[in-house]
Coordinates of C-alpha atoms in Angstrom, one line a residue:
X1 CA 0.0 0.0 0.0
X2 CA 1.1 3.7 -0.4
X3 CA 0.6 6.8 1.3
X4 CA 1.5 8.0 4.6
X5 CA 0.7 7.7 8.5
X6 CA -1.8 10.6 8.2
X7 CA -4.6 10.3 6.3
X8 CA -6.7 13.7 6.0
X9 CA -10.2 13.8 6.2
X10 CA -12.0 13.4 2.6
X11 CA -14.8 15.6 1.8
X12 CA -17.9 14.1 1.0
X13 CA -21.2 15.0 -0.3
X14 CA -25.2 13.0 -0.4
X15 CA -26.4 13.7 -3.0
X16 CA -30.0 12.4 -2.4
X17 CA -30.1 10.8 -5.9
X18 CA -32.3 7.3 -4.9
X19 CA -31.5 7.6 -1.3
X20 CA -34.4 5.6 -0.8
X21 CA -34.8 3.5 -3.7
X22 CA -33.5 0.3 -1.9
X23 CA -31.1 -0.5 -4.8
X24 CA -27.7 -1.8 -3.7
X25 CA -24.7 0.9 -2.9
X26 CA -21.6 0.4 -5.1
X27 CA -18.7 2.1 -4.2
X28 CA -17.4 3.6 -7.8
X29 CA -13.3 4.0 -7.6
X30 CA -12.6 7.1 -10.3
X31 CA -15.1 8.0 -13.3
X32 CA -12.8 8.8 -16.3
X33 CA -13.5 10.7 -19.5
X34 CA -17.5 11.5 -20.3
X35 CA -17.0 10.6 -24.1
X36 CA -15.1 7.7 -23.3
X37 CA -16.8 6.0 -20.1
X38 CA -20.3 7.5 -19.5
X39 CA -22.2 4.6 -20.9
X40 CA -21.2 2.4 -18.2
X41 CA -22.9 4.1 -15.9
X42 CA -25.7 4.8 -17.6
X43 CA -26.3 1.4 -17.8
X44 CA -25.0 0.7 -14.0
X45 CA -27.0 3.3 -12.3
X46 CA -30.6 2.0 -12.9
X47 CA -29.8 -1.2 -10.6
X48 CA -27.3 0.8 -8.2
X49 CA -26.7 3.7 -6.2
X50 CA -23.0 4.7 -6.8
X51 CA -21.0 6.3 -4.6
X52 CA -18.1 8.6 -6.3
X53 CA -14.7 8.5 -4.7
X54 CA -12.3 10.9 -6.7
X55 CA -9.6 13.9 -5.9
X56 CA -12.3 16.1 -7.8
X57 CA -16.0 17.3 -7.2
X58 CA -18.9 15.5 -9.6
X59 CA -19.0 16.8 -12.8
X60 CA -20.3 15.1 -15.9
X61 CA -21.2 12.0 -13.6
X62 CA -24.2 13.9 -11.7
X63 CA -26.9 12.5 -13.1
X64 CA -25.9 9.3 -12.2
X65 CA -24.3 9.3 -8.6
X66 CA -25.6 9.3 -5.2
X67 CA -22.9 10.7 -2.8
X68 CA -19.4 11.8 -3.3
X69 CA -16.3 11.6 -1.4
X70 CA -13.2 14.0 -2.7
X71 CA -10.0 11.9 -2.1
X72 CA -7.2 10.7 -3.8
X73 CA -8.4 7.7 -5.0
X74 CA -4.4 6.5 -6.3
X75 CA -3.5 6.6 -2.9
X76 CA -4.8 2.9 -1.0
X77 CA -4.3 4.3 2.2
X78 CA -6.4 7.3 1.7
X79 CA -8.7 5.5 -0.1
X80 CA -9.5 2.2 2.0
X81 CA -10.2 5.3 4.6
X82 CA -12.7 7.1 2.8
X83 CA -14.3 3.9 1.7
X84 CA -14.5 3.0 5.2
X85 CA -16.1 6.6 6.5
X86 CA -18.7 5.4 3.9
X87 CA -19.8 1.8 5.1
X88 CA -20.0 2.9 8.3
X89 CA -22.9 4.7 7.1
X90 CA -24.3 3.1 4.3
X91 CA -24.7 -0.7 3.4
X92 CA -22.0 -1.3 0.7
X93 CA -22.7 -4.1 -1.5
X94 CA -19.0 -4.1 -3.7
X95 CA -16.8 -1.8 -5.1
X96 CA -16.9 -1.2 -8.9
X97 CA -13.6 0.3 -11.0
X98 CA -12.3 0.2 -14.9
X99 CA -10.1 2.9 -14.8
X100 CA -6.7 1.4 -15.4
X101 CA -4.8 3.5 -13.3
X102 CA -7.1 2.4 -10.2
X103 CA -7.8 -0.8 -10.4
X104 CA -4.9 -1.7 -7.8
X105 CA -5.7 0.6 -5.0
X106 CA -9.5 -0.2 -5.9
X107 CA -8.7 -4.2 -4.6
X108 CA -7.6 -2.8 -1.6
X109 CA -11.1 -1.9 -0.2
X110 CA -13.0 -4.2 -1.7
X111 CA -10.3 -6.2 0.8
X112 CA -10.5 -4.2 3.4
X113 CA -14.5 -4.4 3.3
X114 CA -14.5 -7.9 2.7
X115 CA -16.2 -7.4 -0.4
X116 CA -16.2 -9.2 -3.9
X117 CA -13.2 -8.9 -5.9
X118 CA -9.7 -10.3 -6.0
X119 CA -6.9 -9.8 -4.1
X120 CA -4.7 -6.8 -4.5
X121 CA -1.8 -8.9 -5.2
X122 CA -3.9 -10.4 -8.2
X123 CA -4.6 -7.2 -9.5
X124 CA -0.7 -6.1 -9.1
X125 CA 0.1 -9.7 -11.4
X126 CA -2.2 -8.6 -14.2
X127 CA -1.3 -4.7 -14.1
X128 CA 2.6 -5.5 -13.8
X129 CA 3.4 -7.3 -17.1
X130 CA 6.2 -9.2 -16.4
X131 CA 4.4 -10.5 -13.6
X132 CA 1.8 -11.9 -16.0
X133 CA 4.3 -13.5 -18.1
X134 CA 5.8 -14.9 -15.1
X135 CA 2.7 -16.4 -14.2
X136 CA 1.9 -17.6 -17.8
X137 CA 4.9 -18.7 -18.6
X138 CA 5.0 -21.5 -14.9
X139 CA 1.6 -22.5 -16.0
X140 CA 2.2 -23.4 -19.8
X141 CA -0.4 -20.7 -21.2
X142 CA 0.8 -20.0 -24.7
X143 CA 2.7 -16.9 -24.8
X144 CA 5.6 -14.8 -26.7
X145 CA 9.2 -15.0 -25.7
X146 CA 9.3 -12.1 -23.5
X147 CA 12.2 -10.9 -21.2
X148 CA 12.4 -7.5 -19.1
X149 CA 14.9 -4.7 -19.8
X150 CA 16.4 -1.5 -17.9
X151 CA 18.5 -0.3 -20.2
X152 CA 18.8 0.3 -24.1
X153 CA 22.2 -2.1 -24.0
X154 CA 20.3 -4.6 -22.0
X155 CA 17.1 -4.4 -24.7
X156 CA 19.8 -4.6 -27.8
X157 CA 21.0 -8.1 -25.9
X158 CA 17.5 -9.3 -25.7
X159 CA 16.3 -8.8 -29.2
X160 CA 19.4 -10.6 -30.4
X161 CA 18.9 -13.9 -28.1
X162 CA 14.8 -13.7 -28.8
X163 CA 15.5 -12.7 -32.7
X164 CA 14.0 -10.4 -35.0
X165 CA 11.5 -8.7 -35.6
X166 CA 10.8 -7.6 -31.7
X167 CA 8.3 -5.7 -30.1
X168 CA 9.5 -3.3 -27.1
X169 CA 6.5 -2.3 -24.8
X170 CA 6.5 -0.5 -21.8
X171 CA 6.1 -2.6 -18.4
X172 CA 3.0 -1.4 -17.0
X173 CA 1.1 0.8 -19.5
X174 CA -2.5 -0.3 -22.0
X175 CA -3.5 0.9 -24.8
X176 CA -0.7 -0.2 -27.0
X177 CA 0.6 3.3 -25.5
X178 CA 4.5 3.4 -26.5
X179 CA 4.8 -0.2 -28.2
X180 CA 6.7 -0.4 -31.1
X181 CA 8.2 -3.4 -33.6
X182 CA 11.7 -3.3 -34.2
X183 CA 12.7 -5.4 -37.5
X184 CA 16.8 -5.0 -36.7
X185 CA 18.7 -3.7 -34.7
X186 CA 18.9 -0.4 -35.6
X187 CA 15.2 0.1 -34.9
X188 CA 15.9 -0.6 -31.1
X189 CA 17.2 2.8 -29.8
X190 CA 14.1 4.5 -31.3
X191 CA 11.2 1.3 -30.2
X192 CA 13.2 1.7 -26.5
X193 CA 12.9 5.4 -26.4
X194 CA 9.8 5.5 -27.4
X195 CA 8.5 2.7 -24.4
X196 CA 10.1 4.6 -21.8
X197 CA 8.5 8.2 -22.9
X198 CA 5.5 7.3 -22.1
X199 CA 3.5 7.4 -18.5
X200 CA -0.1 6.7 -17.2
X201 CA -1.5 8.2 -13.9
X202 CA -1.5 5.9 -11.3
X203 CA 0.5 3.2 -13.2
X204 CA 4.0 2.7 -11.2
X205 CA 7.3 3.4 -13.3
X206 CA 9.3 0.1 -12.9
X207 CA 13.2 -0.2 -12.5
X208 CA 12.9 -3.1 -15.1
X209 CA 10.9 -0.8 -17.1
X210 CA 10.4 -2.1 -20.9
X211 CA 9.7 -5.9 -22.2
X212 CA 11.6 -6.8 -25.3
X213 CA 9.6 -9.5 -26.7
X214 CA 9.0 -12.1 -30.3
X215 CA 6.7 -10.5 -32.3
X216 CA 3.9 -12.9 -33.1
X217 CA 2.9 -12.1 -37.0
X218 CA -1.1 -12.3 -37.3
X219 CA -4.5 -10.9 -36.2
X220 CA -5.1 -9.4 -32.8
X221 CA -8.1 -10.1 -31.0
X222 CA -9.3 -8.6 -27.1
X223 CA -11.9 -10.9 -25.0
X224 CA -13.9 -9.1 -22.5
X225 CA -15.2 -12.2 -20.1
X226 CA -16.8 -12.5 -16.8
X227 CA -15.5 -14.6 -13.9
X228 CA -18.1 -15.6 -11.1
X229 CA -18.7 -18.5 -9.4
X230 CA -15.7 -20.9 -11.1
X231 CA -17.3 -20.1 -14.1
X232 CA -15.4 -17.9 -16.9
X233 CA -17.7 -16.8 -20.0
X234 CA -16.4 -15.2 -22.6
X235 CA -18.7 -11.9 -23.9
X236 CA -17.0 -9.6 -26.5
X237 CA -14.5 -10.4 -28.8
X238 CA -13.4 -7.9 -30.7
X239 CA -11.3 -7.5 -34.1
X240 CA -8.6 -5.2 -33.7
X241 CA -7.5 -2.9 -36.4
X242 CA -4.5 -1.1 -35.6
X243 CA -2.6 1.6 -37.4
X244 CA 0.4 4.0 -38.0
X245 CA 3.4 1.5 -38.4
X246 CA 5.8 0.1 -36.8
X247 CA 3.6 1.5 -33.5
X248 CA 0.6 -0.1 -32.8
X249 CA -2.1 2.1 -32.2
X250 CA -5.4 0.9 -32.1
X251 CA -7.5 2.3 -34.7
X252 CA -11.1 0.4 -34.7
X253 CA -12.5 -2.8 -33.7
X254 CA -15.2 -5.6 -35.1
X255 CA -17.2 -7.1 -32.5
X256 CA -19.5 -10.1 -33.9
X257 CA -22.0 -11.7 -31.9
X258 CA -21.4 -14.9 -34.3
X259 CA -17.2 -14.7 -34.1
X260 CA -16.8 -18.7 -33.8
X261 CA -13.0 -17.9 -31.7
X262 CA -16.0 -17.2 -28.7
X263 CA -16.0 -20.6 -28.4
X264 CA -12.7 -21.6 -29.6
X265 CA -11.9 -24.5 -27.7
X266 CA -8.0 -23.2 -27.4
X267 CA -8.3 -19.7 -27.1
X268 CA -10.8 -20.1 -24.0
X269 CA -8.7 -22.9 -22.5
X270 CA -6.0 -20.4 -22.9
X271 CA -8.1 -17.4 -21.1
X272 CA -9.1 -20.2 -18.2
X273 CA -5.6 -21.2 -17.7
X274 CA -4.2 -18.0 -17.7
X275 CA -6.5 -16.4 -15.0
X276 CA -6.2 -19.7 -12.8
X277 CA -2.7 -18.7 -13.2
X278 CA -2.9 -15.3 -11.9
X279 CA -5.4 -16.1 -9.6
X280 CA -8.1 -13.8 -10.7
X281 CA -11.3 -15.3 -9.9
X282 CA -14.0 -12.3 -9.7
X283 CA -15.0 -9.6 -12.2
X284 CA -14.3 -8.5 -16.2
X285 CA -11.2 -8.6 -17.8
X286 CA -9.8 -7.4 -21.0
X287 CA -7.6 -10.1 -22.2
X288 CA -5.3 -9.4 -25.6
X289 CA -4.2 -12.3 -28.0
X290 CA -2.3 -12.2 -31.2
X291 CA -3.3 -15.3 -33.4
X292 CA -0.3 -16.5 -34.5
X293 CA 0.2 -19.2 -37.0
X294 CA 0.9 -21.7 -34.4
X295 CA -2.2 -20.6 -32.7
X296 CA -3.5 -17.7 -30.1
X297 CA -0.8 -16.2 -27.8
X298 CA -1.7 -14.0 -24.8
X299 CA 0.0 -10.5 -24.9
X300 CA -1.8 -9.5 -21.5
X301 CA -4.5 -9.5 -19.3
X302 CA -5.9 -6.3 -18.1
X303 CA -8.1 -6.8 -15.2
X304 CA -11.2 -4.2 -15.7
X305 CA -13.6 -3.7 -18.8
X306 CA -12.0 -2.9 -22.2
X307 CA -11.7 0.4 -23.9
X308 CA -12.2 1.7 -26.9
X309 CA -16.0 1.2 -26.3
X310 CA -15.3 -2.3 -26.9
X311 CA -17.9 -3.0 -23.9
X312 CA -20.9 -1.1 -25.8
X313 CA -20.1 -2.6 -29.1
X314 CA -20.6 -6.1 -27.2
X315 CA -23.7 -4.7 -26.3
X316 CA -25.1 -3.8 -29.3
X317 CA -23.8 -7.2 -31.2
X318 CA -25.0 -9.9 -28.3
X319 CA -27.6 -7.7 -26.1
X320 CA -25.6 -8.7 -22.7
X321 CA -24.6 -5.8 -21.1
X322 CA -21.0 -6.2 -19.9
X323 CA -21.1 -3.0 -18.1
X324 CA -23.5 -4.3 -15.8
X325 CA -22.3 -7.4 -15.7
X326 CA -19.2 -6.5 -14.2
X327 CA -21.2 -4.6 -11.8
X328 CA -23.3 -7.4 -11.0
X329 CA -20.5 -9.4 -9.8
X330 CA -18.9 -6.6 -7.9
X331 CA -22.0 -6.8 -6.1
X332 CA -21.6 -10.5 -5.7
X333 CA -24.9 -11.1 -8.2
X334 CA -24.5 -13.8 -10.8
X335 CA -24.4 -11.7 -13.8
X336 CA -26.8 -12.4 -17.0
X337 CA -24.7 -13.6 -19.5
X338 CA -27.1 -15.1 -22.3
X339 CA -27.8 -13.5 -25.8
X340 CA -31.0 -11.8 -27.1
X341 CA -29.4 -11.4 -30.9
X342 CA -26.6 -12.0 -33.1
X343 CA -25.2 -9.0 -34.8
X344 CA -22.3 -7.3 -35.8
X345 CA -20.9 -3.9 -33.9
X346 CA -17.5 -1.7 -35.3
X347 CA -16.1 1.4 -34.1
X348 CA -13.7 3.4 -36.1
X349 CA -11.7 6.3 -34.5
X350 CA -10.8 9.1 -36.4
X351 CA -7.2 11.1 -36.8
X352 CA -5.5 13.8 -38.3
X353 CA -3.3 13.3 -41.0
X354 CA -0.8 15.7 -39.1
X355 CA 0.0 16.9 -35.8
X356 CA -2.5 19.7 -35.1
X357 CA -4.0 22.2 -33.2
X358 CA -8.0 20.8 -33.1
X359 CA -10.4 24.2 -34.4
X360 CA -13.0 22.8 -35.3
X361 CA -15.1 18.8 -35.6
X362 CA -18.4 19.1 -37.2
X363 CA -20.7 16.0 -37.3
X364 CA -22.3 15.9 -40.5
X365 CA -25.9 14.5 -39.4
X366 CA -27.3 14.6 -43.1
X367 CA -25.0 11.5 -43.8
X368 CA -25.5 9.1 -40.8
X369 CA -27.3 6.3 -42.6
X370 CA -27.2 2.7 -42.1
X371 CA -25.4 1.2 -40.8
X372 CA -24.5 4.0 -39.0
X373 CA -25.1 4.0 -35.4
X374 CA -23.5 6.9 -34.1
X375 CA -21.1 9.6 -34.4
X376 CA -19.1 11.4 -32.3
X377 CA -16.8 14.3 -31.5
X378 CA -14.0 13.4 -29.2
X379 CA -11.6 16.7 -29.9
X380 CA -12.3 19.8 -28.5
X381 CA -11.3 23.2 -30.1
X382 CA -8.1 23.7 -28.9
X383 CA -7.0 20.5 -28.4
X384 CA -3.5 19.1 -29.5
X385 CA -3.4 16.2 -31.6
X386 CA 0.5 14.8 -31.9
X387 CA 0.7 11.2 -33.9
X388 CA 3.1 8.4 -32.6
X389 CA 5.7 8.7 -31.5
X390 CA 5.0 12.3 -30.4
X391 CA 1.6 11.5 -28.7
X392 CA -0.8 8.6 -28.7
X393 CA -4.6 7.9 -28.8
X394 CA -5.0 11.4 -30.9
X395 CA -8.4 11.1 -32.4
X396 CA -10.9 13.6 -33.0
X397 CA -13.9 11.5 -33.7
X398 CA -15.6 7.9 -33.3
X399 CA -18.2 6.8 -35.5
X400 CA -19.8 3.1 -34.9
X401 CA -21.9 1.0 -37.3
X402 CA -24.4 -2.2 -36.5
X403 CA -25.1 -4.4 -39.4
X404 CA -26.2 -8.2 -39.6
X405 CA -23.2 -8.7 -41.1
X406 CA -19.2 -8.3 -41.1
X407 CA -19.1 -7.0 -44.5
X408 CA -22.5 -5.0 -44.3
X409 CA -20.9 -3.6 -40.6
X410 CA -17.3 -2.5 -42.6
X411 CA -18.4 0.9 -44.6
X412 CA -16.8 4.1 -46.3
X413 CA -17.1 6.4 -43.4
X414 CA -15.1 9.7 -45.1
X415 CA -16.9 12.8 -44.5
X416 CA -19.0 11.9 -41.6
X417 CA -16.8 13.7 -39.3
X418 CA -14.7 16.7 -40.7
X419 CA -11.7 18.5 -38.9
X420 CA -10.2 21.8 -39.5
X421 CA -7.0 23.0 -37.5
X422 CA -3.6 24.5 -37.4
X423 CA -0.7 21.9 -38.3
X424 CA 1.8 22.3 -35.9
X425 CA 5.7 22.7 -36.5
X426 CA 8.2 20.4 -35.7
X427 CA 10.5 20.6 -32.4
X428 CA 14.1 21.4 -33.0
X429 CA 14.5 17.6 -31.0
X430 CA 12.3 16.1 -33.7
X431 CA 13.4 17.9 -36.6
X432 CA 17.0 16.3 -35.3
X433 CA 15.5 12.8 -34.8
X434 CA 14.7 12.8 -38.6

């Protein structure tokens, strides 16, 4: 645990919302981005009151909360403390988190509280990626050669014993933030610089800080499954498209009810083994696979609900509501895992074809037709878009279809969303770097 011997009192705030409603109390640990997040609890809070614990004061999540306690929710110490002024007055039923950066301190009170959930020590395995190839790798699951690096002489030693091409990732991060492929050895100074530029809040910086590891050449796929009760079921797979080369950024994903790799007998033997593995018995996880031509092998587990609204897509394709699913087992309710319909769900994000200064996004609502779903403006004026390597995840709009079909699903999307902005100039350090 972190923190310090004195823990200062957190503010807090009843908010009234369903005081009396009788649903269950869920302690919510962090809210994230509106654009990003807000349709998890827009499907959580008609079966739950949530409580908000967060450094800042409700904002977007309002409509949606019933209390809120201001605290530094990275901090466990802090944390478990405010968690604990709150179940001494209210009847907590779990404690729900999918923010990355606080799914760690988060297992702390559900610990503390006796609560649902997994150990933090589980959590730590799964968030810590060396850990989870540790783990893998005593129990057999199917993985890539992987070995930790702290320095660029170290990583150069590494690719050479695993053999190229490699892929450098940073220890700790998501997202495919900072991972690179490296096809010789001159490509390894830049992939290493570029895993250890990179930093998450909340996510620790590790002495051993960057995996060198064999890249596996084939399709990479994301499983969002429930755990509860012995039981692992496998919800939303999705199809990941990634883009801008030799990174990995992750550029759109196919989620289809029908995918026959959902009941794969290998790939879910894999995701069973590898969670008996880590010990993670309780909740959603957002497990990665690459499927290589000897078959699926795990690149990590991430122990919370995808992103990328991979959990909403899953919606819309199978009509299981992961979102609530993972809060059902938080509240130690078996979750309702069966499917009303079969259909296809994408998202593509959008990105400028230079770094920019965002001025304006216009949604052009004249041309959302089927099998459009929904568009969406995800840059704000003023916003600064850089490209890998200079920034990550710098999209300025998300449009998703629903189709019957994969190929009915996959359309021309150009000119649904348009961007206008100021291109901005290169850094003497990158102008040097070319």
């Amino acid at each position: 645990m972190t923190g310090t011997d004195e823990v200062r009192p957190a503010r807090e705030r009843e908010m009234g919302l369903d005081a009396e409603s009788g649903k269950p109390l869920l302690l919510l640990i962090g809210s994230s981005s509106k654009r990003n997040r807000e349709f998890i609890l827009r499907s959580v809070a008609p079966r739950y009151r949530l409580w908000l614990l967060q450094p800042a004061e409700v904002s977007w999540e309002a409509p949606y909360v019933a209390g809120n306690t201001v605290v530094d929710n990275t901090d466990a110490v802090k944390l478990v403390e405010a968690a604990r002024e709150v179940a001494a007055r209210h009847d907590v039923a779990g404690v729900f988190c999918y923010d990355e950066g606080l799914v760690w301190p988060a297992a702390f009170v559900s610990q503390a509280l006796g609560l649902p959930g997994n150990p933090p020590e589980v959590i730590a395995a799964c968030r810590d990626k060396n850990a989870t190839r540790v783990a893998l790798d005593e129990a057999g699951v199917p993985q890539p050669i992987s070995i930790g690096v702290a320095s660029l002489d170290e990583a150069l030693a590494a690719a050479d014993k695993i053999g190229y091409p490699v892929v450098l990732k940073p220890r700790g991060l998501a997202g495919s933030m900072g991972v690179k492929l490296a096809a010789g050895p001159g490509e390894v100074t830049a992939a290493y610089a570029a895993a250890t530029a990179v930093s998450y809040p909340g996510v620790p910086v590790y002495e051993v800080s960057v995996l060198v590891e064999e890249y596996v050449d084939g399709p990479e796929i994301s499983v969002d499954a429930v755990f509860y009760g012995g039981n692992c079921v496998p919800l939303a797979l999705a199809r990941k498209r990634v883009g801008f080369a030799p990174f990995f950024e992750e550029v759109g994903h196919l989620v289809d009810a029908a995918d026959p790799l959902l009941t794969d007998p290998e790939l879910v033997d894999a995701l069973r083994r590898a969670h008996e593995a880590l010990g993670f018995h309780t909740g959603v996880t957002h497990t990665e696979f690459r499927l290589g031509p000897r078959g699926p092998r795990l690149l990590e587990v991430n122990a919370r609900l995808g992103g990328d609204m991979i959990p909403y897509l899953g919606h819309l394709a199978t009509g299981v509501d992961l979102a609530l699913a993972a809060a059902d087992v938080a509240a130690g309710r078996e979750p309702d895992t069966a499917f009303t319909h079969r259909k296809v769900a994408t998202v593509a994000f959008l990105y400028p074809e230079r770094d920019l200064t965002v001025e304006t996004v216009t949604v052009h609502e004249d041309r959302l037709t089927p099998p459009v779903h929904s568009a969406e403006v995800l840059a704000d004026p003023g916003a600064v878009l850089r490209l890998p390597p200079r920034g990550y995840i710098a999209r300025y709009g998300r449009i998703i279809t629903l189709a019957d079909t994969p190929e009915e699903a996959q359309v021309d999307t150009a000119g649904i969303i348009e961007i206008t902005g100021r291109p901005l100039e290169a850094t003497p350090a990158e102008v040097a770097a070319r």
